[in-house]
């Protein structure tokens, strides 16, 4: 056939004359990408072989590329692989040109799709929400094209990895942070429009905490957390108490027609009233100090004043906690009605002030929002379990002997905050929060923790509610305060397993199932190692880019020393080494699905699957350790909290490999190392199965169990579950159960199809997604809705 007569049909339908040089150039690029040079004769030969297949005077571009792949596979399989990858990459790039238009149309039309529902904490159909979604999609496209090195952009777009928060990549910001509120409150802080003095009451402490949350939210793309809420708020309670004592004494003397020097009175109270529950000796010292200044009170009069002040401050504290919760559920920090992704850790302050804060916080959480007591979505609350402080085996046994009496406060406990633990369990049974953090699990302990240290919270692990964990530190103090995650990237674990199984089946001469599985496992573990290395380098590339940010890009976080070290920077300084105390997370998803791909069953009840998944996560840790040494940065392994990602990998792998039962046949991959949400398994079995993985995922983890029925009627069961978590070495755990509310009549309880009182189908169904709550499942993406439907109850 005369080559001049051949016509090429392009992808857009246009025609052009055939040019052999285009085939030759494409093959040459594939050879060069493989590192094979000086093969001009072979390239010409392959080109001619492709042309020899032409049978008609017209041929499509895709047909030609198929022929090139076929001929390359015959002589140079490695070159063929590079050609195939490049071809797929080019196809992806072409698709994006039309895909962006399709996405934008969906945003304009407020379609109910996974782009618009990528964040259940945002209303993407509002004008500001639409603008944020527009910006997000366009910024991702900009990142792919101009910022990401080609190999990482390609791996993300092909579904080998998922680089989280790509829309924030150009901003160079970090993910999340744990606030040192004590430092901020004592120094005061400034925002764009003014400075804030040290607060002087519990109401101000709580209000300023919400302002800090709201202000810093716009300088990071993830969540914000307070690591020791009880310790930080306690000073506000004491200051309020002191103010009430002063005003009460002034009023009392005024009623008697006597004048008191209020300045002296304030100084005396501040000096001698160091607790809202002073001891008898402290009261005597206070009376003597008053008498020295001619402020004469009897012991009974002082007792009455202190009692009234205590009662008033409890009311003030309750209102402050109520306001704190209401503000965090109503203050929009970003467009799309998005409230602050906020978390608070507490439970180990044994002072009367700190205990009062938590007592009133728990009461306010149970009372809920509005007139119908809706369950608060934020803040995510985490109760710290600490032996000798908030928990002991002896106290647990006492409580179980007469649980009703224990809940009513009629049982004496040896640990000062065990009663708060029981109240936390009761609150969890009603409002799903708090979750539970176990400080005595070996990997959560700190060698510097000392019960007598008033600032011991510095050495207590705190977590983001979604599970992100920041504790160990190569470049500074081992603490959660003033630090956060820099970025994290997730590997597609099921894809690695599918590929390993396919390769093992093609390589094995023996048809023995055991032999194939052994080879597949070997390939799988090796590929996990390689992918972890790939991700670690990608994280380092992003870190190097983040370092170039200027301090003035984060005016609140850096200039107020919220991120420790930032306060030493001038506005035009690069943040540089200030970021090296942050963490870099190597994440993974779909452990269960990966094991099904290898063995036909998950790790919930299959020992060899469990062993393989454990070995795979260990391999990720080996890589994290290697890169800690290589770059002296805080690499860790993260059990990824997948929301938007939960269905992305699955859709891509189903297109690539077809429907594989138990692997790609659902709309989602199961999160990290979790047992399949559909698998029947007892509470104890699930906890025992997942607990060992917590020690390997120092970047963050969570284990949850699903309860049926109304948990608030069985608080004892909540306490028993927390004990199992404590005993089995869980690092961070939560308990899910249905919390339903009828919009029409306000009935609360487990509601199936219709309200049992008024037959309404207008039901608010509060459920947990990745770590936080949401009461509207319609705001969840399709994958997470499917996952929620599949969740079995554990018994």
PDB file of C-alpha atoms in Angstrom, residues 360-635:
ATOM      1  CA  UNK A 360     -20.295  21.130  82.669  1.00  0.00           C
ATOM      2  CA  UNK A 361     -18.995  20.385  79.181  1.00  0.00           C
ATOM      3  CA  UNK A 362     -20.438  16.865  79.368  1.00  0.00           C
ATOM      4  CA  UNK A 363     -23.748  18.198  80.681  1.00  0.00           C
ATOM      5  CA  UNK A 364     -23.938  20.739  77.855  1.00  0.00           C
ATOM      6  CA  UNK A 365     -23.118  18.014  75.314  1.00  0.00           C
ATOM      7  CA  UNK A 366     -25.955  15.824  76.591  1.00  0.00           C
ATOM      8  CA  UNK A 367     -28.353  18.795  76.567  1.00  0.00           C
ATOM      9  CA  UNK A 368     -27.453  19.357  72.935  1.00  0.00           C
ATOM     10  CA  UNK A 369     -28.319  22.203  70.605  1.00  0.00           C
ATOM     11  CA  UNK A 370     -31.496  24.188  70.164  1.00  0.00           C
ATOM     12  CA  UNK A 371     -34.875  23.549  71.753  1.00  0.00           C
ATOM     13  CA  UNK A 372     -34.882  19.881  70.776  1.00  0.00           C
ATOM     14  CA  UNK A 373     -31.412  19.065  72.006  1.00  0.00           C
ATOM     15  CA  UNK A 374     -29.786  18.114  68.713  1.00  0.00           C
ATOM     16  CA  UNK A 375     -26.539  16.170  69.077  1.00  0.00           C
ATOM     17  CA  UNK A 376     -23.575  18.537  68.558  1.00  0.00           C
ATOM     18  CA  UNK A 377     -21.412  17.663  65.547  1.00  0.00           C
ATOM     19  CA  UNK A 378     -18.448  19.643  66.883  1.00  0.00           C
ATOM     20  CA  UNK A 379     -16.163  19.717  68.710  1.00  0.00           C
ATOM     21  CA  UNK A 380     -15.009  16.137  68.406  1.00  0.00           C
ATOM     22  CA  UNK A 381     -14.319  15.241  72.031  1.00  0.00           C
ATOM     23  CA  UNK A 382     -11.608  12.858  73.216  1.00  0.00           C
ATOM     24  CA  UNK A 383     -11.468  11.629  76.817  1.00  0.00           C
ATOM     25  CA  UNK A 384      -7.985  10.638  77.995  1.00  0.00           C
ATOM     26  CA  UNK A 385      -7.811   7.365  79.907  1.00  0.00           C
ATOM     27  CA  UNK A 386      -4.844   7.510  82.300  1.00  0.00           C
ATOM     28  CA  UNK A 387      -4.190   4.860  84.941  1.00  0.00           C
ATOM     29  CA  UNK A 388      -4.229   6.352  88.426  1.00  0.00           C
ATOM     30  CA  UNK A 389      -5.859   9.542  87.171  1.00  0.00           C
ATOM     31  CA  UNK A 390      -9.051   8.714  85.273  1.00  0.00           C
ATOM     32  CA  UNK A 391      -9.020   4.924  85.478  1.00  0.00           C
ATOM     33  CA  UNK A 392      -8.008   1.959  87.619  1.00  0.00           C
ATOM     34  CA  UNK A 393      -8.914  -1.721  87.685  1.00  0.00           C
ATOM     35  CA  UNK A 394     -10.034  -1.440  91.288  1.00  0.00           C
ATOM     36  CA  UNK A 395     -12.382   1.455  90.507  1.00  0.00           C
ATOM     37  CA  UNK A 396     -13.747  -0.371  87.494  1.00  0.00           C
ATOM     38  CA  UNK A 397     -14.618  -3.372  89.683  1.00  0.00           C
ATOM     39  CA  UNK A 398     -16.270  -1.099  92.263  1.00  0.00           C
ATOM     40  CA  UNK A 399     -18.370   0.539  89.565  1.00  0.00           C
ATOM     41  CA  UNK A 400     -19.476  -2.777  88.066  1.00  0.00           C
ATOM     42  CA  UNK A 401     -20.623  -4.083  91.468  1.00  0.00           C
ATOM     43  CA  UNK A 402     -23.338  -1.424  91.622  1.00  0.00           C
ATOM     44  CA  UNK A 403     -23.282   0.563  88.418  1.00  0.00           C
ATOM     45  CA  UNK A 404     -26.411   2.611  89.127  1.00  0.00           C
ATOM     46  CA  UNK A 405     -24.984   3.775  92.447  1.00  0.00           C
ATOM     47  CA  UNK A 406     -21.668   4.578  90.778  1.00  0.00           C
ATOM     48  CA  UNK A 407     -23.424   6.698  88.146  1.00  0.00           C
ATOM     49  CA  UNK A 408     -25.290   8.559  90.888  1.00  0.00           C
ATOM     50  CA  UNK A 409     -22.033   9.443  92.639  1.00  0.00           C
ATOM     51  CA  UNK A 410     -22.687   7.160  95.620  1.00  0.00           C
ATOM     52  CA  UNK A 411     -19.466   5.151  95.257  1.00  0.00           C
ATOM     53  CA  UNK A 412     -16.057   6.328  96.454  1.00  0.00           C
ATOM     54  CA  UNK A 413     -13.238   5.859  93.938  1.00  0.00           C
ATOM     55  CA  UNK A 414      -9.481   5.854  94.446  1.00  0.00           C
ATOM     56  CA  UNK A 415      -8.647   7.651  91.193  1.00  0.00           C
ATOM     57  CA  UNK A 416      -9.677  11.330  91.216  1.00  0.00           C
ATOM     58  CA  UNK A 417     -11.299  11.420  87.764  1.00  0.00           C
ATOM     59  CA  UNK A 418     -12.872   7.968  87.511  1.00  0.00           C
ATOM     60  CA  UNK A 419     -16.264   9.583  88.087  1.00  0.00           C
ATOM     61  CA  UNK A 420     -15.588  11.784  85.043  1.00  0.00           C
ATOM     62  CA  UNK A 421     -14.821   8.647  83.052  1.00  0.00           C
ATOM     63  CA  UNK A 422     -18.265   7.262  83.950  1.00  0.00           C
ATOM     64  CA  UNK A 423     -19.883  10.577  82.995  1.00  0.00           C
ATOM     65  CA  UNK A 424     -17.948  10.476  79.721  1.00  0.00           C
ATOM     66  CA  UNK A 425     -19.372   7.002  79.034  1.00  0.00           C
ATOM     67  CA  UNK A 426     -22.871   8.305  79.726  1.00  0.00           C
ATOM     68  CA  UNK A 427     -22.299  11.214  77.335  1.00  0.00           C
ATOM     69  CA  UNK A 428     -20.969   8.877  74.639  1.00  0.00           C
ATOM     70  CA  UNK A 429     -24.081   6.741  75.029  1.00  0.00           C
ATOM     71  CA  UNK A 430     -26.229   9.787  74.326  1.00  0.00           C
ATOM     72  CA  UNK A 431     -24.161  11.939  71.960  1.00  0.00           C
ATOM     73  CA  UNK A 432     -21.528   9.607  70.391  1.00  0.00           C
ATOM     74  CA  UNK A 433     -18.756  11.756  71.906  1.00  0.00           C
ATOM     75  CA  UNK A 434     -16.351  11.652  73.624  1.00  0.00           C
ATOM     76  CA  UNK A 435     -14.077   9.112  71.961  1.00  0.00           C
ATOM     77  CA  UNK A 436     -11.364   7.563  74.119  1.00  0.00           C
ATOM     78  CA  UNK A 437      -7.571   7.966  74.056  1.00  0.00           C
ATOM     79  CA  UNK A 438      -5.464   5.487  76.053  1.00  0.00           C
ATOM     80  CA  UNK A 439      -2.375   7.186  77.457  1.00  0.00           C
ATOM     81  CA  UNK A 440      -0.872   4.061  79.030  1.00  0.00           C
ATOM     82  CA  UNK A 441      -0.752   2.062  75.833  1.00  0.00           C
ATOM     83  CA  UNK A 442       3.046   1.664  75.487  1.00  0.00           C
ATOM     84  CA  UNK A 443       3.425   3.741  72.318  1.00  0.00           C
ATOM     85  CA  UNK A 444       1.348   6.567  73.862  1.00  0.00           C
ATOM     86  CA  UNK A 445       3.439   6.915  77.010  1.00  0.00           C
ATOM     87  CA  UNK A 446       5.914   9.712  77.675  1.00  0.00           C
ATOM     88  CA  UNK A 447       8.948   9.178  79.882  1.00  0.00           C
ATOM     89  CA  UNK A 448       8.724  12.753  81.234  1.00  0.00           C
ATOM     90  CA  UNK A 449       5.133  12.505  82.473  1.00  0.00           C
ATOM     91  CA  UNK A 450       4.948  13.228  86.206  1.00  0.00           C
ATOM     92  CA  UNK A 451       1.719  13.316  88.205  1.00  0.00           C
ATOM     93  CA  UNK A 452       3.078  16.210  90.318  1.00  0.00           C
ATOM     94  CA  UNK A 453       3.898  18.397  87.310  1.00  0.00           C
ATOM     95  CA  UNK A 454       1.213  21.132  86.964  1.00  0.00           C
ATOM     96  CA  UNK A 455       1.935  21.202  83.221  1.00  0.00           C
ATOM     97  CA  UNK A 456       2.068  17.444  82.743  1.00  0.00           C
ATOM     98  CA  UNK A 457      -0.315  17.821  79.807  1.00  0.00           C
ATOM     99  CA  UNK A 458       2.745  18.742  77.719  1.00  0.00           C
ATOM    100  CA  UNK A 459       3.713  15.071  77.895  1.00  0.00           C
ATOM    101  CA  UNK A 460       0.274  13.622  77.249  1.00  0.00           C
ATOM    102  CA  UNK A 461      -0.596  12.513  73.764  1.00  0.00           C
ATOM    103  CA  UNK A 462      -3.504  14.344  72.165  1.00  0.00           C
ATOM    104  CA  UNK A 463      -5.116  13.565  68.847  1.00  0.00           C
ATOM    105  CA  UNK A 464      -7.161  15.144  66.131  1.00  0.00           C
ATOM    106  CA  UNK A 465     -10.681  13.739  66.244  1.00  0.00           C
ATOM    107  CA  UNK A 466     -10.311  12.362  62.732  1.00  0.00           C
ATOM    108  CA  UNK A 467      -7.343  10.293  64.095  1.00  0.00           C
ATOM    109  CA  UNK A 468      -4.237  12.246  62.990  1.00  0.00           C
ATOM    110  CA  UNK A 469      -1.576  11.677  65.651  1.00  0.00           C
ATOM    111  CA  UNK A 470       1.400  13.996  66.285  1.00  0.00           C
ATOM    112  CA  UNK A 471       3.684  13.044  69.172  1.00  0.00           C
ATOM    113  CA  UNK A 472       7.183  11.685  68.469  1.00  0.00           C
ATOM    114  CA  UNK A 473       9.618  14.344  67.285  1.00  0.00           C
ATOM    115  CA  UNK A 474      13.111  14.129  65.787  1.00  0.00           C
ATOM    116  CA  UNK A 475      13.548  17.898  65.814  1.00  0.00           C
ATOM    117  CA  UNK A 476      12.332  19.022  69.198  1.00  0.00           C
ATOM    118  CA  UNK A 477      10.287  18.150  72.260  1.00  0.00           C
ATOM    119  CA  UNK A 478       8.170  15.005  72.111  1.00  0.00           C
ATOM    120  CA  UNK A 479       4.741  16.583  72.514  1.00  0.00           C
ATOM    121  CA  UNK A 480       1.511  17.330  70.694  1.00  0.00           C
ATOM    122  CA  UNK A 481       1.526  21.054  71.501  1.00  0.00           C
ATOM    123  CA  UNK A 482       2.270  23.598  68.792  1.00  0.00           C
ATOM    124  CA  UNK A 483       2.744  20.961  66.099  1.00  0.00           C
ATOM    125  CA  UNK A 484       0.732  19.297  63.376  1.00  0.00           C
ATOM    126  CA  UNK A 485       0.752  17.211  60.242  1.00  0.00           C
ATOM    127  CA  UNK A 486       2.425  18.684  57.150  1.00  0.00           C
ATOM    128  CA  UNK A 487       0.843  16.412  54.539  1.00  0.00           C
ATOM    129  CA  UNK A 488      -0.024  12.794  53.844  1.00  0.00           C
ATOM    130  CA  UNK A 489      -0.383  10.586  50.798  1.00  0.00           C
ATOM    131  CA  UNK A 490      -2.188   7.261  50.548  1.00  0.00           C
ATOM    132  CA  UNK A 491      -1.243   4.125  48.633  1.00  0.00           C
ATOM    133  CA  UNK A 492      -3.809   1.964  46.844  1.00  0.00           C
ATOM    134  CA  UNK A 493      -3.201  -1.256  48.755  1.00  0.00           C
ATOM    135  CA  UNK A 494      -5.830  -3.365  46.917  1.00  0.00           C
ATOM    136  CA  UNK A 495      -4.255  -2.520  43.540  1.00  0.00           C
ATOM    137  CA  UNK A 496      -0.866  -3.730  44.745  1.00  0.00           C
ATOM    138  CA  UNK A 497      -2.478  -6.978  45.893  1.00  0.00           C
ATOM    139  CA  UNK A 498      -4.417  -7.466  42.648  1.00  0.00           C
ATOM    140  CA  UNK A 499      -1.268  -6.926  40.585  1.00  0.00           C
ATOM    141  CA  UNK A 500       0.718  -9.274  42.843  1.00  0.00           C
ATOM    142  CA  UNK A 501      -1.856 -12.037  42.439  1.00  0.00           C
ATOM    143  CA  UNK A 502      -1.996 -11.603  38.661  1.00  0.00           C
ATOM    144  CA  UNK A 503       1.788 -11.657  38.397  1.00  0.00           C
ATOM    145  CA  UNK A 504       2.115 -14.691  40.674  1.00  0.00           C
ATOM    146  CA  UNK A 505      -0.428 -16.642  38.653  1.00  0.00           C
ATOM    147  CA  UNK A 506       1.409 -15.825  35.413  1.00  0.00           C
ATOM    148  CA  UNK A 507       4.842 -16.693  36.839  1.00  0.00           C
ATOM    149  CA  UNK A 508       4.090 -19.854  38.771  1.00  0.00           C
ATOM    150  CA  UNK A 509       4.909 -23.125  37.035  1.00  0.00           C
ATOM    151  CA  UNK A 510       3.049 -24.983  39.762  1.00  0.00           C
ATOM    152  CA  UNK A 511      -0.736 -24.840  39.938  1.00  0.00           C
ATOM    153  CA  UNK A 512      -0.650 -25.263  43.729  1.00  0.00           C
ATOM    154  CA  UNK A 513      -2.800 -22.634  45.395  1.00  0.00           C
ATOM    155  CA  UNK A 514      -0.350 -22.398  48.297  1.00  0.00           C
ATOM    156  CA  UNK A 515       2.581 -21.811  45.949  1.00  0.00           C
ATOM    157  CA  UNK A 516       0.711 -19.050  44.106  1.00  0.00           C
ATOM    158  CA  UNK A 517      -0.280 -17.400  47.390  1.00  0.00           C
ATOM    159  CA  UNK A 518       3.288 -17.510  48.716  1.00  0.00           C
ATOM    160  CA  UNK A 519       4.629 -15.926  45.547  1.00  0.00           C
ATOM    161  CA  UNK A 520       1.827 -13.338  45.479  1.00  0.00           C
ATOM    162  CA  UNK A 521       2.576 -12.395  49.081  1.00  0.00           C
ATOM    163  CA  UNK A 522       6.279 -11.970  48.303  1.00  0.00           C
ATOM    164  CA  UNK A 523       5.498  -9.737  45.318  1.00  0.00           C
ATOM    165  CA  UNK A 524       2.921  -7.804  47.343  1.00  0.00           C
ATOM    166  CA  UNK A 525       5.254  -7.026  50.266  1.00  0.00           C
ATOM    167  CA  UNK A 526       7.973  -5.954  47.828  1.00  0.00           C
ATOM    168  CA  UNK A 527       5.577  -3.647  45.991  1.00  0.00           C
ATOM    169  CA  UNK A 528       4.351  -2.162  49.294  1.00  0.00           C
ATOM    170  CA  UNK A 529       7.968  -1.326  50.115  1.00  0.00           C
ATOM    171  CA  UNK A 530       8.543   0.281  46.719  1.00  0.00           C
ATOM    172  CA  UNK A 531       5.327   2.274  46.872  1.00  0.00           C
ATOM    173  CA  UNK A 532       6.102   3.485  50.394  1.00  0.00           C
ATOM    174  CA  UNK A 533       9.508   4.691  49.162  1.00  0.00           C
ATOM    175  CA  UNK A 534       7.801   6.430  46.230  1.00  0.00           C
ATOM    176  CA  UNK A 535       5.351   8.159  48.591  1.00  0.00           C
ATOM    177  CA  UNK A 536       8.101   9.116  51.043  1.00  0.00           C
ATOM    178  CA  UNK A 537       9.990  10.895  48.271  1.00  0.00           C
ATOM    179  CA  UNK A 538       6.799  12.608  47.120  1.00  0.00           C
ATOM    180  CA  UNK A 539       6.141  13.824  50.670  1.00  0.00           C
ATOM    181  CA  UNK A 540       9.682  15.185  50.821  1.00  0.00           C
ATOM    182  CA  UNK A 541       9.134  17.035  47.540  1.00  0.00           C
ATOM    183  CA  UNK A 542       5.998  18.634  48.950  1.00  0.00           C
ATOM    184  CA  UNK A 543       7.796  19.468  52.201  1.00  0.00           C
ATOM    185  CA  UNK A 544      10.547  21.230  50.250  1.00  0.00           C
ATOM    186  CA  UNK A 545       7.873  23.267  48.490  1.00  0.00           C
ATOM    187  CA  UNK A 546       6.055  24.065  51.757  1.00  0.00           C
ATOM    188  CA  UNK A 547       9.306  25.348  53.270  1.00  0.00           C
ATOM    189  CA  UNK A 548       9.373  28.182  50.739  1.00  0.00           C
ATOM    190  CA  UNK A 549       6.186  29.740  52.107  1.00  0.00           C
ATOM    191  CA  UNK A 550       6.579  33.166  53.689  1.00  0.00           C
ATOM    192  CA  UNK A 551       5.613  33.685  57.310  1.00  0.00           C
ATOM    193  CA  UNK A 552       3.185  36.429  56.268  1.00  0.00           C
ATOM    194  CA  UNK A 553       1.111  33.835  54.429  1.00  0.00           C
ATOM    195  CA  UNK A 554       0.116  32.544  57.875  1.00  0.00           C
ATOM    196  CA  UNK A 555      -0.212  35.766  59.891  1.00  0.00           C
ATOM    197  CA  UNK A 556      -2.046  34.217  62.831  1.00  0.00           C
ATOM    198  CA  UNK A 557      -0.317  30.846  63.042  1.00  0.00           C
ATOM    199  CA  UNK A 558       3.253  32.078  62.649  1.00  0.00           C
ATOM    200  CA  UNK A 559       3.302  35.539  64.192  1.00  0.00           C
ATOM    201  CA  UNK A 560       1.469  34.315  67.316  1.00  0.00           C
ATOM    202  CA  UNK A 561       3.807  31.319  67.632  1.00  0.00           C
ATOM    203  CA  UNK A 562       0.813  28.991  67.311  1.00  0.00           C
ATOM    204  CA  UNK A 563       3.085  26.728  65.275  1.00  0.00           C
ATOM    205  CA  UNK A 564       6.058  26.624  67.630  1.00  0.00           C
ATOM    206  CA  UNK A 565       9.025  28.515  66.217  1.00  0.00           C
ATOM    207  CA  UNK A 566       6.915  30.690  63.952  1.00  0.00           C
ATOM    208  CA  UNK A 567       7.058  33.597  66.392  1.00  0.00           C
ATOM    209  CA  UNK A 568      10.777  34.036  65.674  1.00  0.00           C
ATOM    210  CA  UNK A 569      10.183  34.755  61.982  1.00  0.00           C
ATOM    211  CA  UNK A 570       9.854  38.111  60.269  1.00  0.00           C
ATOM    212  CA  UNK A 571       6.891  38.421  57.884  1.00  0.00           C
ATOM    213  CA  UNK A 572       9.041  38.042  54.754  1.00  0.00           C
ATOM    214  CA  UNK A 573      11.085  35.138  56.098  1.00  0.00           C
ATOM    215  CA  UNK A 574      10.546  31.698  54.617  1.00  0.00           C
ATOM    216  CA  UNK A 575       9.096  29.293  57.160  1.00  0.00           C
ATOM    217  CA  UNK A 576      11.917  26.825  56.400  1.00  0.00           C
ATOM    218  CA  UNK A 577      13.045  24.697  59.342  1.00  0.00           C
ATOM    219  CA  UNK A 578      10.107  25.846  61.476  1.00  0.00           C
ATOM    220  CA  UNK A 579       8.118  23.146  59.700  1.00  0.00           C
ATOM    221  CA  UNK A 580      10.517  20.321  60.487  1.00  0.00           C
ATOM    222  CA  UNK A 581       8.665  19.492  63.715  1.00  0.00           C
ATOM    223  CA  UNK A 582       5.585  18.561  61.689  1.00  0.00           C
ATOM    224  CA  UNK A 583       4.787  15.042  60.511  1.00  0.00           C
ATOM    225  CA  UNK A 584       4.671  13.428  57.074  1.00  0.00           C
ATOM    226  CA  UNK A 585       2.222  10.568  56.702  1.00  0.00           C
ATOM    227  CA  UNK A 586       2.532   7.452  54.515  1.00  0.00           C
ATOM    228  CA  UNK A 587      -1.092   6.367  54.348  1.00  0.00           C
ATOM    229  CA  UNK A 588      -2.917   3.299  53.112  1.00  0.00           C
ATOM    230  CA  UNK A 589      -6.464   2.189  52.427  1.00  0.00           C
ATOM    231  CA  UNK A 590      -8.223  -1.098  51.718  1.00  0.00           C
ATOM    232  CA  UNK A 591      -6.310  -3.589  53.839  1.00  0.00           C
ATOM    233  CA  UNK A 592      -9.306  -5.925  53.895  1.00  0.00           C
ATOM    234  CA  UNK A 593      -9.827  -5.701  50.134  1.00  0.00           C
ATOM    235  CA  UNK A 594      -6.137  -6.323  49.496  1.00  0.00           C
ATOM    236  CA  UNK A 595      -6.233  -9.520  51.545  1.00  0.00           C
ATOM    237  CA  UNK A 596      -9.300 -10.739  49.666  1.00  0.00           C
ATOM    238  CA  UNK A 597      -7.418 -10.121  46.413  1.00  0.00           C
ATOM    239  CA  UNK A 598      -4.545 -12.295  47.699  1.00  0.00           C
ATOM    240  CA  UNK A 599      -6.359 -14.999  49.646  1.00  0.00           C
ATOM    241  CA  UNK A 600     -10.055 -14.771  48.850  1.00  0.00           C
ATOM    242  CA  UNK A 601     -10.850 -13.692  52.416  1.00  0.00           C
ATOM    243  CA  UNK A 602     -10.126 -10.768  54.713  1.00  0.00           C
ATOM    244  CA  UNK A 603      -8.029 -10.583  57.852  1.00  0.00           C
ATOM    245  CA  UNK A 604     -10.960 -10.552  60.295  1.00  0.00           C
ATOM    246  CA  UNK A 605     -11.050 -14.347  60.577  1.00  0.00           C
ATOM    247  CA  UNK A 606      -8.110 -15.511  58.432  1.00  0.00           C
ATOM    248  CA  UNK A 607      -4.750 -15.730  60.189  1.00  0.00           C
ATOM    249  CA  UNK A 608      -2.583 -15.778  57.064  1.00  0.00           C
ATOM    250  CA  UNK A 609      -4.395 -12.704  55.756  1.00  0.00           C
ATOM    251  CA  UNK A 610      -3.899 -10.959  59.114  1.00  0.00           C
ATOM    252  CA  UNK A 611      -0.204 -11.882  59.160  1.00  0.00           C
ATOM    253  CA  UNK A 612       0.293 -10.574  55.625  1.00  0.00           C
ATOM    254  CA  UNK A 613      -1.471  -7.278  56.281  1.00  0.00           C
ATOM    255  CA  UNK A 614       0.525  -6.822  59.477  1.00  0.00           C
ATOM    256  CA  UNK A 615       3.765  -7.535  57.600  1.00  0.00           C
ATOM    257  CA  UNK A 616       2.769  -5.022  54.918  1.00  0.00           C
ATOM    258  CA  UNK A 617       2.200  -2.264  57.489  1.00  0.00           C
ATOM    259  CA  UNK A 618       5.478  -3.232  59.158  1.00  0.00           C
ATOM    260  CA  UNK A 619       7.175  -2.775  55.782  1.00  0.00           C
ATOM    261  CA  UNK A 620       5.724   0.731  55.535  1.00  0.00           C
ATOM    262  CA  UNK A 621       7.222   1.419  58.960  1.00  0.00           C
ATOM    263  CA  UNK A 622      10.635   0.200  57.817  1.00  0.00           C
ATOM    264  CA  UNK A 623      10.446   2.751  55.017  1.00  0.00           C
ATOM    265  CA  UNK A 624       9.303   5.486  57.427  1.00  0.00           C
ATOM    266  CA  UNK A 625      12.292   4.701  59.638  1.00  0.00           C
ATOM    267  CA  UNK A 626      14.659   4.794  56.645  1.00  0.00           C
ATOM    268  CA  UNK A 627      13.397   8.210  55.615  1.00  0.00           C
ATOM    269  CA  UNK A 628      13.528   9.557  59.164  1.00  0.00           C
ATOM    270  CA  UNK A 629      17.248   8.921  58.979  1.00  0.00           C
ATOM    271  CA  UNK A 630      17.607  10.056  55.380  1.00  0.00           C
ATOM    272  CA  UNK A 631      15.962  13.465  55.753  1.00  0.00           C
ATOM    273  CA  UNK A 632      15.739  13.813  59.559  1.00  0.00           C
ATOM    274  CA  UNK A 633      11.993  14.428  59.320  1.00  0.00           C
ATOM    275  CA  UNK A 634       9.046  12.974  61.222  1.00  0.00           C
ATOM    276  CA  UNK A 635       7.805  10.296  58.831  1.00  0.00           C
TER     277      UNK A 635
END
